[in-house]
PDB file of C-alpha atoms in Angstrom:
ATOM      1  CA  MET A 506       4.572  29.442 -90.101  1.00 71.00           C
ATOM      2  CA  LYS A 507       3.622  26.078 -88.651  1.00 71.00           C
ATOM      3  CA  LEU A 508       7.054  25.878 -86.984  1.00 65.00           C
ATOM      4  CA  ILE A 509       6.552  29.276 -85.330  1.00 71.00           C
ATOM      5  CA  ILE A 510       3.129  28.249 -83.986  1.00 67.00           C
ATOM      6  CA  ASN A 511       4.610  25.010 -82.614  1.00 60.00           C
ATOM      7  CA  LEU A 512       7.470  26.906 -80.943  1.00 61.00           C
ATOM      8  CA  VAL A 513       5.005  29.366 -79.368  1.00 58.00           C
ATOM      9  CA  LEU A 514       2.857  26.468 -78.099  1.00 59.00           C
ATOM     10  CA  VAL A 515       5.906  24.711 -76.650  1.00 56.00           C
ATOM     11  CA  ALA A 516       6.950  27.954 -74.950  1.00 57.00           C
ATOM     12  CA  LEU A 517       3.434  28.411 -73.516  1.00 59.00           C
ATOM     13  CA  VAL A 518       3.361  24.826 -72.234  1.00 57.00           C
ATOM     14  CA  ALA A 519       6.787  25.296 -70.623  1.00 54.00           C
ATOM     15  CA  LEU A 520       5.560  28.534 -69.011  1.00 56.00           C
ATOM     16  CA  PHE A 521       2.432  26.831 -67.624  1.00 57.00           C
ATOM     17  CA  ILE A 522       4.531  23.953 -66.264  1.00 57.00           C
ATOM     18  CA  TRP A 523       6.916  26.438 -64.603  1.00 56.00           C
ATOM     19  CA  ILE A 524       3.949  28.310 -63.039  1.00 58.00           C
ATOM     20  CA  LEU A 525       2.407  25.033 -61.853  1.00 53.00           C
ATOM     21  CA  ILE A 526       5.656  23.846 -60.265  1.00 53.00           C
ATOM     22  CA  GLY A 527       6.098  27.217 -58.569  1.00 53.00           C
ATOM     23  CA  SER A 528       2.569  27.121 -57.169  1.00 56.00           C
ATOM     24  CA  ILE A 529       3.248  23.659 -55.710  1.00 62.00           C
ATOM     25  CA  GLN A 530       6.715  24.466 -54.358  1.00 72.00           C
ATOM     26  CA  GLU A 531       5.859  27.765 -52.642  1.00 79.00           C
ATOM     27  CA  PRO A 532       3.546  26.328 -49.934  1.00 82.00           C
ATOM     28  CA  ILE A 533       5.960  23.446 -49.355  1.00 83.00           C
ATOM     29  CA  ALA A 534       8.903  25.831 -48.970  1.00 84.00           C
ATOM     30  CA  PHE A 535       6.861  28.091 -46.672  1.00 86.00           C
ATOM     31  CA  GLN A 536       5.786  25.222 -44.411  1.00 88.00           C
ATOM     32  CA  ALA A 537       9.301  23.766 -44.239  1.00 90.00           C
ATOM     33  CA  GLU A 538      10.839  27.137 -43.374  1.00 91.00           C
ATOM     34  CA  LYS A 539       8.089  27.921 -40.862  1.00 91.00           C
ATOM     35  CA  ASP A 540       8.564  24.553 -39.141  1.00 92.00           C
ATOM     36  CA  LYS A 541      12.345  25.008 -39.024  1.00 95.00           C
ATOM     37  CA  ARG A 542      12.146  28.519 -37.573  1.00 95.00           C
ATOM     38  CA  GLU A 543       9.378  27.648 -35.099  1.00 94.00           C
ATOM     39  CA  THR A 544      11.385  24.688 -33.796  1.00 96.00           C
ATOM     40  CA  ALA A 545      14.491  26.825 -33.313  1.00 97.00           C
ATOM     41  CA  VAL A 546      12.510  29.506 -31.416  1.00 97.00           C
ATOM     42  CA  GLU A 547      10.666  26.920 -29.306  1.00 97.00           C
ATOM     43  CA  ASN A 548      13.970  25.285 -28.344  1.00 97.00           C
ATOM     44  CA  GLN A 549      15.447  28.658 -27.365  1.00 97.00           C
ATOM     45  CA  LEU A 550      12.341  29.439 -25.291  1.00 97.00           C
ATOM     46  CA  LYS A 551      12.758  26.066 -23.542  1.00 97.00           C
ATOM     47  CA  ARG A 552      16.360  26.979 -22.714  1.00 97.00           C
ATOM     48  CA  LEU A 553      15.253  30.372 -21.387  1.00 97.00           C
ATOM     49  CA  ARG A 554      12.565  28.669 -19.292  1.00 97.00           C
ATOM     50  CA  GLU A 555      15.186  26.275 -17.887  1.00 97.00           C
ATOM     51  CA  ALA A 556      17.384  29.259 -16.988  1.00 97.00           C
ATOM     52  CA  GLN A 557      14.435  30.886 -15.219  1.00 97.00           C
ATOM     53  CA  ASP A 558      13.810  27.645 -13.275  1.00 96.00           C
ATOM     54  CA  ILE A 559      17.431  27.591 -12.101  1.00 96.00           C
ATOM     55  CA  TYR A 560      17.216  31.293 -11.198  1.00 96.00           C
ATOM     56  CA  ARG A 561      14.086  30.555  -9.181  1.00 96.00           C
ATOM     57  CA  ASN A 562      15.894  27.789  -7.299  1.00 94.00           C
ATOM     58  CA  VAL A 563      18.522  30.362  -6.328  1.00 95.00           C
ATOM     59  CA  THR A 564      16.312  33.350  -5.499  1.00 95.00           C
ATOM     60  CA  GLY A 565      12.750  32.092  -5.077  1.00 94.00           C
ATOM     61  CA  ALA A 566      11.622  34.497  -7.823  1.00 96.00           C
ATOM     62  CA  PHE A 567      11.811  34.912 -11.603  1.00 97.00           C
ATOM     63  CA  ALA A 568      14.195  37.344 -13.319  1.00 97.00           C
ATOM     64  CA  ASN A 569      12.738  40.404 -15.006  1.00 96.00           C
ATOM     65  CA  ASP A 570      15.878  41.318 -16.964  1.00 94.00           C
ATOM     66  CA  TYR A 571      18.623  39.392 -18.684  1.00 97.00           C
ATOM     67  CA  ALA A 572      21.572  40.998 -16.881  1.00 96.00           C
ATOM     68  CA  ASP A 573      20.221  39.922 -13.490  1.00 96.00           C
ATOM     69  CA  LEU A 574      19.311  36.462 -14.802  1.00 97.00           C
ATOM     70  CA  LYS A 575      22.778  35.787 -16.227  1.00 96.00           C
ATOM     71  CA  ASN A 576      24.688  37.298 -13.313  1.00 96.00           C
ATOM     72  CA  THR A 577      22.716  35.252 -10.780  1.00 96.00           C
ATOM     73  CA  LEU A 578      23.196  32.054 -12.758  1.00 95.00           C
ATOM     74  CA  ARG A 579      26.952  32.693 -12.954  1.00 96.00           C
ATOM     75  CA  THR A 580      27.426  33.534  -9.262  1.00 95.00           C
ATOM     76  CA  GLY A 581      24.430  32.157  -7.358  1.00 92.00           C
ATOM     77  CA  LYS A 582      24.164  29.062  -5.202  1.00 93.00           C
ATOM     78  CA  ILE A 583      21.285  26.662  -4.707  1.00 90.00           C
ATOM     79  CA  MET A 584      20.555  25.435  -1.192  1.00 85.00           C
ATOM     80  CA  ASN A 585      19.936  21.701  -0.786  1.00 85.00           C
ATOM     81  CA  ILE A 586      18.591  20.344   2.501  1.00 81.00           C
ATOM     82  CA  ALA A 587      18.909  16.637   3.219  1.00 81.00           C
ATOM     83  CA  VAL A 588      16.655  15.308   5.998  1.00 78.00           C
ATOM     84  CA  GLU A 589      17.647  12.219   7.951  1.00 80.00           C
ATOM     85  CA  GLY A 590      14.800  10.632   9.890  1.00 74.00           C
ATOM     86  CA  ASP A 591      11.062  10.977   9.487  1.00 73.00           C
ATOM     87  CA  PRO A 592       9.779  14.436  10.502  1.00 70.00           C
ATOM     88  CA  ASP A 593       6.197  13.101  10.430  1.00 72.00           C
ATOM     89  CA  ASP A 594       6.936  10.369  12.990  1.00 72.00           C
ATOM     90  CA  PRO A 595       6.159  11.738  16.508  1.00 72.00           C
ATOM     91  CA  ASN A 596       8.300   8.989  18.095  1.00 74.00           C
ATOM     92  CA  ASN A 597      11.394   9.885  16.076  1.00 70.00           C
ATOM     93  CA  ASN A 598      13.628  12.240  18.079  1.00 71.00           C
ATOM     94  CA  THR A 599      16.681  11.881  15.854  1.00 77.00           C
ATOM     95  CA  ILE A 600      15.852  14.093  12.910  1.00 74.00           C
ATOM     96  CA  THR A 601      18.830  15.890  11.397  1.00 79.00           C
ATOM     97  CA  TYR A 602      19.055  18.422   8.612  1.00 78.00           C
ATOM     98  CA  ASP A 603      22.154  18.706   6.465  1.00 80.00           C
ATOM     99  CA  THR A 604      22.369  21.867   4.343  1.00 84.00           C
ATOM    100  CA  THR A 605      24.697  22.035   1.357  1.00 86.00           C
ATOM    101  CA  TYR A 606      25.069  24.554  -1.458  1.00 86.00           C
ATOM    102  CA  GLU A 607      25.603  23.911  -5.147  1.00 90.00           C
ATOM    103  CA  ALA A 608      26.758  26.482  -7.693  1.00 91.00           C
ATOM    104  CA  ALA A 609      23.950  27.415 -10.083  1.00 92.00           C
ATOM    105  CA  MET A 610      26.487  27.188 -12.933  1.00 94.00           C
ATOM    106  CA  ASN A 611      26.629  23.423 -12.356  1.00 93.00           C
ATOM    107  CA  LEU A 612      22.968  23.197 -13.404  1.00 92.00           C
ATOM    108  CA  VAL A 613      23.546  25.646 -16.259  1.00 95.00           C
ATOM    109  CA  THR A 614      26.355  23.417 -17.542  1.00 94.00           C
ATOM    110  CA  LYS A 615      24.296  20.230 -17.127  1.00 93.00           C
ATOM    111  CA  ALA A 616      21.434  21.829 -19.073  1.00 93.00           C
ATOM    112  CA  ASN A 617      23.915  22.936 -21.778  1.00 94.00           C
ATOM    113  CA  LEU A 618      22.731  26.554 -21.629  1.00 95.00           C
ATOM    114  CA  ASN A 619      24.696  29.278 -23.406  1.00 95.00           C
ATOM    115  CA  LEU A 620      24.155  32.346 -21.236  1.00 95.00           C
ATOM    116  CA  ASP A 621      25.644  34.697 -23.831  1.00 94.00           C
ATOM    117  CA  SER A 622      22.906  33.992 -26.399  1.00 95.00           C
ATOM    118  CA  LEU A 623      20.024  33.130 -24.085  1.00 95.00           C
ATOM    119  CA  GLU A 624      17.909  36.224 -24.807  1.00 97.00           C
ATOM    120  CA  TYR A 625      18.258  36.269 -28.598  1.00 97.00           C
ATOM    121  CA  VAL A 626      15.499  35.091 -30.925  1.00 97.00           C
ATOM    122  CA  PRO A 627      16.814  32.636 -33.548  1.00 97.00           C
ATOM    123  CA  TYR A 628      16.592  34.134 -37.063  1.00 96.00           C
ATOM    124  CA  GLY A 629      15.763  37.446 -35.369  1.00 94.00           C
ATOM    125  CA  ASP A 630      18.834  39.475 -36.391  1.00 94.00           C
ATOM    126  CA  GLY A 631      19.558  40.537 -32.802  1.00 95.00           C
ATOM    127  CA  VAL A 632      15.953  40.787 -31.578  1.00 96.00           C
ATOM    128  CA  LYS A 633      15.537  39.747 -27.925  1.00 97.00           C
ATOM    129  CA  PHE A 634      12.640  37.869 -26.376  1.00 97.00           C
ATOM    130  CA  ASP A 635      10.249  40.166 -24.495  1.00 96.00           C
ATOM    131  CA  LEU A 636      10.702  39.216 -20.838  1.00 97.00           C
ATOM    132  CA  PHE A 637       8.291  39.868 -17.986  1.00 97.00           C
ATOM    133  CA  ALA A 638       8.378  38.696 -14.372  1.00 97.00           C
ATOM    134  CA  ASP A 639       6.509  40.010 -11.360  1.00 96.00           C
ATOM    135  CA  THR A 640       4.232  39.007  -8.499  1.00 95.00           C
ATOM    136  CA  ILE A 641       0.456  38.891  -8.853  1.00 93.00           C
ATOM    137  CA  THR A 642      -2.392  37.919  -6.565  1.00 92.00           C
ATOM    138  CA  TYR A 643      -3.761  34.653  -7.883  1.00 91.00           C
ATOM    139  CA  GLN A 644      -6.643  32.963  -6.048  1.00 91.00           C
ATOM    140  CA  LYS A 645      -5.924  35.170  -3.006  1.00 90.00           C
ATOM    141  CA  THR A 646      -2.252  34.171  -2.948  1.00 91.00           C
ATOM    142  CA  LEU A 647       0.765  36.263  -3.944  1.00 94.00           C
ATOM    143  CA  VAL A 648       2.661  34.290  -6.609  1.00 95.00           C
ATOM    144  CA  TRP A 649       5.478  34.902  -9.069  1.00 96.00           C
ATOM    145  CA  VAL A 650       4.682  34.808 -12.781  1.00 97.00           C
ATOM    146  CA  VAL A 651       6.949  34.885 -15.809  1.00 97.00           C
ATOM    147  CA  GLU A 652       6.425  35.311 -19.534  1.00 97.00           C
ATOM    148  CA  ALA A 653       8.857  35.354 -22.455  1.00 97.00           C
ATOM    149  CA  LYS A 654       7.656  35.810 -26.007  1.00 95.00           C
ATOM    150  CA  THR A 655       8.462  36.913 -29.535  1.00 95.00           C
ATOM    151  CA  ARG A 656       6.328  37.773 -32.548  1.00 93.00           C
ATOM    152  CA  TYR A 657       6.365  35.625 -35.675  1.00 91.00           C
ATOM    153  CA  ALA A 658       7.254  38.795 -37.566  1.00 91.00           C
ATOM    154  CA  ASP A 659      10.529  38.893 -35.579  1.00 93.00           C
ATOM    155  CA  PHE A 660      11.829  35.541 -36.820  1.00 95.00           C
ATOM    156  CA  MET A 661      10.011  34.613 -40.047  1.00 92.00           C
ATOM    157  CA  GLY A 662      12.178  36.848 -42.251  1.00 91.00           C
ATOM    158  CA  PRO A 663      10.849  36.974 -45.832  1.00 90.00           C
ATOM    159  CA  TYR A 664       7.989  34.642 -44.819  1.00 89.00           C
ATOM    160  CA  LYS A 665       6.404  37.183 -42.462  1.00 87.00           C
ATOM    161  CA  ASP A 666       4.429  38.568 -45.404  1.00 85.00           C
ATOM    162  CA  ILE A 667       0.650  38.246 -44.986  1.00 83.00           C
ATOM    163  CA  LYS A 668       0.415  36.612 -48.431  1.00 85.00           C
ATOM    164  CA  TYR A 669       1.495  33.329 -46.807  1.00 84.00           C
ATOM    165  CA  LYS A 670      -1.743  33.255 -44.815  1.00 84.00           C
ATOM    166  CA  LYS A 671      -3.291  31.525 -47.838  1.00 84.00           C
ATOM    167  CA  TYR A 672      -1.296  28.417 -46.878  1.00 82.00           C
ATOM    168  CA  ASP A 673      -2.198  28.535 -43.158  1.00 82.00           C
ATOM    169  CA  ASP A 674      -5.498  30.134 -42.093  1.00 80.00           C
ATOM    170  CA  THR A 675      -4.214  30.777 -38.548  1.00 80.00           C
ATOM    171  CA  TYR A 676      -1.007  32.471 -39.690  1.00 82.00           C
ATOM    172  CA  ASN A 677      -0.965  36.245 -39.302  1.00 81.00           C
ATOM    173  CA  PRO A 678       2.431  37.408 -38.019  1.00 80.00           C
ATOM    174  CA  ASP A 679       1.522  41.111 -37.803  1.00 75.00           C
ATOM    175  CA  GLN A 680      -1.931  40.905 -36.189  1.00 75.00           C
ATOM    176  CA  PRO A 681      -2.047  40.869 -32.353  1.00 74.00           C
ATOM    177  CA  GLY A 682      -4.552  38.413 -30.980  1.00 68.00           C
ATOM    178  CA  GLU A 683      -4.207  35.998 -33.872  1.00 63.00           C
ATOM    179  CA  LYS A 684      -3.224  32.432 -33.009  1.00 65.00           C
ATOM    180  CA  LYS A 685       0.018  32.553 -34.995  1.00 73.00           C
ATOM    181  CA  TYR A 686       1.094  36.040 -33.880  1.00 85.00           C
ATOM    182  CA  TYR A 687       3.773  34.993 -31.354  1.00 88.00           C
ATOM    183  CA  LEU A 688       5.498  32.097 -29.598  1.00 93.00           C
ATOM    184  CA  LYS A 689       5.804  32.268 -25.813  1.00 95.00           C
ATOM    185  CA  PHE A 690       6.087  30.440 -22.547  1.00 96.00           C
ATOM    186  CA  GLY A 691       4.523  31.545 -19.290  1.00 96.00           C
ATOM    187  CA  ASN A 692       1.642  33.840 -18.514  1.00 94.00           C
ATOM    188  CA  ARG A 693       1.460  37.323 -17.006  1.00 93.00           C
ATOM    189  CA  THR A 694      -1.868  36.595 -15.341  1.00 93.00           C
ATOM    190  CA  ALA A 695      -1.430  33.058 -13.975  1.00 93.00           C
ATOM    191  CA  PRO A 696       1.357  30.909 -12.479  1.00 94.00           C
ATOM    192  CA  ASN A 697       1.916  28.841 -15.602  1.00 93.00           C
ATOM    193  CA  THR A 698       5.204  28.281 -17.433  1.00 95.00           C
ATOM    194  CA  SER A 699       3.869  26.180 -20.318  1.00 95.00           C
ATOM    195  CA  GLY A 700       4.683  27.117 -23.892  1.00 94.00           C
ATOM    196  CA  ASN A 701       1.850  27.999 -26.272  1.00 91.00           C
ATOM    197  CA  TRP A 702       3.214  25.381 -28.687  1.00 92.00           C
ATOM    198  CA  GLU A 703       2.885  22.556 -26.116  1.00 87.00           C
TER     199      GLU A 703
END
């Protein structure tokens, strides 16, 4: 009888140890996976922002759809104007302008951008970043704005469950308006291309 009681106690202790280890490992695993996925999405957003910057150098605007963005980057040219002489010097009559054109793909290659996967959210199983670009009146001036974003629920996979909020008070991947609802760069209402992780 004493042997049975000892075996039951050993089993209970082993069970409590297993539960304790699990309760320690779960928040660590969540944070590690969240950090890994956030970093991958942030890096892809940076690449998309770089592509939009190159597009803007070609067209003077931001792209509102991926087909136009990629086509322009593959075929567009960027105008470069070199000025010889000082245009601000009233005594200088020998000012010359030399205009050259560079293929936008040169900058795409230098930035190491993969145009075929540019719009896809890492860990998103084919989900694309929401893309918006348009002109707005900002401080009485017409300006271009751009925004690209994705919800945490789109890339957190099994960790998008609200139960993980207990490890991060700001984490709520399904609740619009919450701090940890999405990752994005740009702003629909202001000429700002910063990322919300920066």
